[in-house]
Coordinates of C-alpha atoms in Angstrom, one line a residue:
X1 CA 143.7 76.8 112.8
X2 CA 142.5 75.0 115.9
X3 CA 138.8 74.0 116.3
X4 CA 136.5 72.7 119.0
X5 CA 134.3 71.0 116.4
X6 CA 134.6 67.5 115.0
X7 CA 136.1 67.2 111.5
X8 CA 133.5 64.7 110.3
X9 CA 132.0 65.6 106.9
X10 CA 128.4 66.6 106.9
X11 CA 126.1 64.9 104.4
X12 CA 126.1 66.8 101.1
X13 CA 123.2 69.2 101.0
X14 CA 122.4 71.7 98.3
X15 CA 121.4 75.2 99.4
X16 CA 118.3 76.4 97.7
X17 CA 118.4 80.2 97.3
X18 CA 114.6 80.2 96.7
X19 CA 112.7 81.5 93.7
X20 CA 114.1 84.6 92.1
X21 CA 112.2 87.8 92.7
X22 CA 109.3 88.4 90.5
X23 CA 110.2 90.7 87.6
X24 CA 107.2 92.9 88.1
X25 CA 108.0 93.3 91.8
X26 CA 111.6 94.3 91.0
X27 CA 110.4 96.7 88.3
X28 CA 108.1 98.3 90.9
X29 CA 110.8 98.5 93.5
X30 CA 113.0 100.3 91.0
X31 CA 110.2 102.7 90.2
X32 CA 109.8 103.4 93.9
X33 CA 113.4 104.3 94.2
X34 CA 113.2 106.6 91.2
X35 CA 110.1 108.3 92.5
X36 CA 111.8 109.0 95.8
X37 CA 114.8 110.5 94.0
X38 CA 112.5 112.8 92.1
X39 CA 110.4 113.7 95.2
X40 CA 107.3 112.2 93.7
X41 CA 105.1 111.0 96.6
X42 CA 102.0 110.3 94.6
X43 CA 101.8 106.6 95.4
X44 CA 101.7 107.4 99.1
X45 CA 99.1 110.2 98.9
X46 CA 95.7 109.5 100.6
X47 CA 92.8 111.8 101.4
X48 CA 94.0 112.2 105.0
X49 CA 97.7 112.8 104.1
X50 CA 100.7 110.8 103.0
X51 CA 101.0 107.3 104.4
X52 CA 103.7 104.7 104.4
X53 CA 101.9 101.4 104.9
X54 CA 103.2 97.8 105.2
X55 CA 101.7 94.4 106.2
X56 CA 103.8 93.0 109.0
X57 CA 104.1 89.7 107.0
X58 CA 105.2 91.8 104.0
X59 CA 108.1 94.3 104.0
X60 CA 107.8 96.2 107.3
X61 CA 111.6 96.3 107.6
X62 CA 111.7 98.9 104.8
X63 CA 110.2 101.5 107.2
X64 CA 112.5 103.5 109.6
X65 CA 112.4 106.5 111.9
X66 CA 115.1 108.8 113.2
X67 CA 115.1 112.0 115.4
X68 CA 117.1 115.1 114.8
X69 CA 116.9 118.2 117.0
X70 CA 113.6 117.0 118.5
X71 CA 111.9 116.3 115.2
X72 CA 111.1 112.8 114.0
X73 CA 111.6 111.9 110.4
X74 CA 110.2 108.9 108.4
X75 CA 112.1 106.8 105.9
X76 CA 111.4 104.1 103.3
X77 CA 114.1 101.7 102.2
X78 CA 114.4 100.8 98.5
X79 CA 115.7 97.7 96.8
X80 CA 119.4 97.2 97.3
X81 CA 122.1 97.4 94.6
X82 CA 123.4 94.2 96.0
X83 CA 120.2 92.6 94.8
X84 CA 120.0 94.4 91.4
X85 CA 123.7 94.2 90.5
X86 CA 125.0 91.1 92.2
X87 CA 122.0 88.9 92.6
X88 CA 121.9 88.8 96.4
X89 CA 118.8 87.1 97.7
X90 CA 116.3 89.3 99.5
X91 CA 115.2 92.9 98.8
X92 CA 117.0 95.3 101.1
X93 CA 120.4 95.7 102.8
X94 CA 121.4 97.8 105.8
X95 CA 122.2 101.0 103.8
X96 CA 119.9 104.1 103.6
X97 CA 120.4 107.1 101.4
X98 CA 119.2 110.7 101.4
X99 CA 116.3 109.8 99.0
X100 CA 115.0 107.2 101.5
X101 CA 114.1 110.1 103.8
X102 CA 110.5 111.1 103.0
X103 CA 109.4 113.7 105.5
X104 CA 108.5 114.5 109.1
X105 CA 106.3 112.1 111.1
X106 CA 102.7 113.1 111.9
X107 CA 101.6 109.8 113.4
X108 CA 102.5 106.1 113.8
X109 CA 100.0 103.3 114.2
X110 CA 100.2 99.5 114.3
X111 CA 97.6 96.7 114.4
X112 CA 98.0 93.0 114.7
X113 CA 98.6 92.8 110.9
X114 CA 100.0 96.1 109.7
X115 CA 101.9 99.3 110.4
X116 CA 101.6 102.8 109.0
X117 CA 103.4 106.1 109.3
X118 CA 101.6 109.3 108.3
X119 CA 104.2 111.8 107.2
X120 CA 104.5 115.3 105.8
X121 CA 106.6 115.3 102.7
X122 CA 109.7 117.5 102.5
X123 CA 111.4 118.9 99.4
X124 CA 114.7 117.6 98.3
X125 CA 116.6 120.3 100.2
X126 CA 114.8 119.4 103.5
X127 CA 115.3 115.7 103.0
X128 CA 119.1 116.1 102.3
X129 CA 119.4 118.4 105.3
X130 CA 117.8 115.9 107.6
X131 CA 120.0 113.1 106.2
X132 CA 123.2 115.2 106.7
X133 CA 122.1 116.1 110.2
X134 CA 122.3 112.5 111.4
X135 CA 125.1 112.2 113.9
X136 CA 127.0 109.0 115.0
X137 CA 124.6 108.9 118.0
X138 CA 121.4 109.3 116.0
X139 CA 119.5 106.0 116.1
X140 CA 118.0 104.7 112.9
X141 CA 115.0 102.8 114.3
X142 CA 113.1 100.0 112.5
X143 CA 110.1 99.8 114.8
X144 CA 108.2 97.1 113.0
X145 CA 109.5 93.5 113.3
X146 CA 108.9 91.3 110.2
X147 CA 106.4 88.5 111.0
X148 CA 106.3 85.0 109.5
X149 CA 102.6 84.9 110.3
X150 CA 100.4 87.3 112.3
X151 CA 101.8 87.5 115.9
X152 CA 104.9 85.4 115.2
X153 CA 108.2 87.1 114.3
X154 CA 110.2 85.7 111.5
X155 CA 113.4 83.9 112.7
X156 CA 116.1 81.6 111.4
X157 CA 115.7 77.8 111.6
X158 CA 116.0 76.4 115.1
X159 CA 119.2 74.4 114.2
X160 CA 120.7 77.2 112.2
X161 CA 121.4 77.6 108.5
X162 CA 123.1 75.2 106.1
X163 CA 126.0 76.5 104.1
X164 CA 127.7 75.7 100.8
X165 CA 130.4 77.7 98.9
X166 CA 127.6 79.3 96.9
X167 CA 125.7 80.4 99.9
X168 CA 128.8 81.6 101.7
X169 CA 129.4 84.0 98.9
X170 CA 125.9 85.3 99.0
X171 CA 126.0 85.6 102.8
X172 CA 129.0 87.8 102.5
X173 CA 127.6 90.2 99.9
X174 CA 125.3 92.2 102.1
X175 CA 128.1 93.0 104.6
X176 CA 130.8 94.1 102.1
X177 CA 130.4 97.8 103.1
X178 CA 130.2 96.8 106.8
X179 CA 133.4 94.8 106.7
X180 CA 135.1 97.7 105.0
X181 CA 133.8 100.2 107.6
X182 CA 134.9 97.9 110.4
X183 CA 138.4 97.8 109.2
X184 CA 138.5 101.6 109.0
X185 CA 136.7 102.2 112.3
X186 CA 138.9 99.9 114.4
X187 CA 142.3 100.4 112.8
X188 CA 143.2 103.2 115.3
X189 CA 141.6 101.2 118.2
X190 CA 143.9 98.3 117.5
X191 CA 147.0 100.5 117.7
X192 CA 146.2 101.3 121.3
X193 CA 144.6 98.0 122.4
X194 CA 146.3 95.4 124.6
X195 CA 149.1 93.3 123.4
X196 CA 146.7 90.4 122.6
X197 CA 143.1 90.9 121.5
X198 CA 140.4 88.3 121.9
X199 CA 137.7 88.8 119.3
X200 CA 134.4 86.8 119.7
X201 CA 131.5 86.3 117.3
X202 CA 128.7 84.4 118.9
X203 CA 127.0 83.7 115.6
X204 CA 130.0 83.5 113.3
X205 CA 128.3 82.1 110.2
X206 CA 131.0 81.3 107.7
X207 CA 133.7 83.0 109.8
X208 CA 134.3 85.6 107.0
X209 CA 133.5 88.7 109.1
X210 CA 135.7 87.8 112.0
X211 CA 138.6 86.4 109.9
X212 CA 138.7 89.7 107.9
X213 CA 138.8 91.7 111.1
X214 CA 141.6 89.6 112.4
X215 CA 143.6 90.1 109.2
X216 CA 144.3 93.6 110.3
X217 CA 146.8 92.2 112.9
X218 CA 146.9 88.4 112.8
X219 CA 149.8 88.2 115.2
X220 CA 147.8 89.9 118.0
X221 CA 144.1 89.0 117.4
X222 CA 142.8 85.7 118.5
X223 CA 139.4 84.7 117.1
X224 CA 136.6 82.7 118.7
X225 CA 133.6 81.9 116.7
X226 CA 130.4 80.2 117.7
X227 CA 127.3 79.2 115.7
X228 CA 124.1 77.3 116.2
X229 CA 124.7 75.4 113.0
X230 CA 127.2 72.6 113.2
X231 CA 127.7 72.8 109.4
X232 CA 128.5 76.5 109.7
X233 CA 131.1 75.9 112.4
X234 CA 132.7 73.2 110.3
X235 CA 132.9 75.7 107.4
X236 CA 134.3 78.4 109.6
X237 CA 136.9 76.2 111.4
X238 CA 139.6 76.8 108.8
X239 CA 139.2 80.6 109.1
X240 CA 139.2 81.1 112.9
X241 CA 141.4 80.1 115.8
X242 CA 138.6 78.4 117.8
X243 CA 135.1 77.5 116.9
X244 CA 132.3 76.1 119.0
X245 CA 128.8 74.8 118.0
X246 CA 126.1 76.0 120.4
X247 CA 123.4 78.5 121.3
X248 CA 124.6 82.1 122.1
X249 CA 122.6 81.9 125.3
X250 CA 125.6 79.8 126.5
X251 CA 128.6 81.7 125.3
X252 CA 131.7 79.7 124.3
X253 CA 134.1 82.1 126.1
X254 CA 134.6 82.9 129.8
X255 CA 133.0 85.9 131.5
X256 CA 135.2 89.0 131.4
X257 CA 137.6 87.6 128.8
X258 CA 136.6 89.3 125.5
X259 CA 138.2 92.5 124.2
X260 CA 135.8 92.9 121.3
X261 CA 132.5 91.2 120.5
X262 CA 130.7 91.4 117.1
X263 CA 127.0 90.7 117.2
X264 CA 125.5 90.1 113.8
X265 CA 122.5 88.1 114.8
X266 CA 120.4 90.1 117.3
X267 CA 118.6 91.2 114.2
X268 CA 115.3 90.9 112.4
X269 CA 114.7 87.6 110.7
X270 CA 117.4 85.9 112.7
X271 CA 116.0 85.9 116.3
X272 CA 112.9 87.4 117.8
X273 CA 112.9 90.7 119.7
X274 CA 112.3 88.8 123.0
X275 CA 115.2 86.4 122.2
X276 CA 117.5 89.3 121.5
X277 CA 116.7 91.0 124.8
X278 CA 117.2 87.7 126.6
X279 CA 120.5 86.9 125.0
X280 CA 122.1 90.3 125.4
X281 CA 123.1 90.3 129.1
X282 CA 125.0 87.1 128.9
X283 CA 126.9 88.3 125.9
X284 CA 127.7 91.6 127.5
X285 CA 129.1 89.7 130.5
X286 CA 131.7 88.0 128.4
X287 CA 133.4 91.4 127.9
X288 CA 136.3 92.5 130.1
X289 CA 135.7 95.9 131.8
X290 CA 136.1 98.5 129.1
X291 CA 135.6 95.9 126.4
X292 CA 133.8 96.7 123.2
X293 CA 130.6 95.3 121.8
X294 CA 129.6 96.0 118.2
X295 CA 126.0 95.4 116.9
X296 CA 125.5 95.4 113.1
X297 CA 124.0 93.3 110.4
X298 CA 122.4 92.9 107.0
X299 CA 118.9 93.1 108.6
X300 CA 117.7 95.6 111.2
X301 CA 119.1 95.4 114.8
X302 CA 116.3 94.5 117.2
X303 CA 117.8 96.4 120.2
X304 CA 118.1 100.1 120.9
X305 CA 120.1 102.2 123.3
X306 CA 117.9 101.6 126.4
X307 CA 118.3 97.8 125.9
X308 CA 122.0 98.2 125.6
X309 CA 122.4 100.5 128.6
X310 CA 120.3 98.2 130.6
X311 CA 122.9 95.4 130.0
X312 CA 125.7 97.6 131.4
X313 CA 126.9 99.0 128.1
X314 CA 127.7 102.6 127.4
X315 CA 126.6 103.5 123.8
X316 CA 129.4 105.3 122.0
X317 CA 127.9 105.1 118.5
X318 CA 124.7 104.0 116.8
X319 CA 125.2 104.9 113.1
X320 CA 127.9 104.7 110.5
X321 CA 128.3 107.1 107.6
X322 CA 130.2 105.8 104.6
X323 CA 130.4 107.2 101.1
X324 CA 126.9 108.5 100.5
X325 CA 125.0 106.1 102.8
X326 CA 124.1 105.5 106.5
X327 CA 123.6 102.2 108.3
X328 CA 123.0 101.0 111.8
X329 CA 126.3 100.4 113.6
X330 CA 126.2 100.2 117.4
X331 CA 129.6 100.5 119.3
X332 CA 129.4 100.1 123.1
X333 CA 131.8 100.0 126.0
X334 CA 131.1 97.5 128.8
X335 CA 131.1 98.8 132.3
X336 CA 131.6 102.4 131.1

């Protein structure tokens, strides 16, 4: 594979995955999941009603909302099987299940430090019905951005992340279901696409996602990856046709040249909401008329349909349904 990056070897650095999750915390998370499956809302009951509450520096990303037939529903994510079964760092992944739906929304309130959703619990039949009523254009909204400290959203390091073989494996874990869905979702699209397809990932990380997409038709799909971390680009260079080190504010491809763009970084804990909104128009402009932009990720997407439409994108899909779960998966057409 060709690469724009130098082939010099970076100094050896060990990735520290951080301290393992506290056993008591994991046990409580598992209890939360079991309580939700049983429909036991005791821990959320307060004198004024049932309340989902999170500190913004805690786990606000577990809370989500969605609207079906004019009624808003509240949800609460539970610890991911990727964490429990495979040791993935973190707590949650992008997937939500029927038991994560708790009830209908009565009020939403935030402060500088916390967020709460007052909800009216539904029985299992009602929760399953709401979950099944979600359509490909129902947005799953995570309205509360995770903060590093009060008033400051949590983001990735300014010079990107380091990578080792060990970390590369962990980074790929949380997107296993997304990569599988992407292959299924775009198989028919590739059959009708132009003779040559330019696929661009402006935050390509290890290159695994884009290279697995290209494996569907390697003779036709050309891949361009870009990443803020030079070490990441050196790691990805063997997997992709071209790799550039740089900020996504300055795309490594020409305007109007891209057939399909995968955005996996305009997400919570990677960039801030303000940064996501600032970066979006420049990325959209790299698409040819009728080109496709896909927004997805391990953590919640920071943009919603009005943001995307404001950048000249027509939203075709917002949610993916796979097996017994749902997850955010935005598919947009440029200039539609």
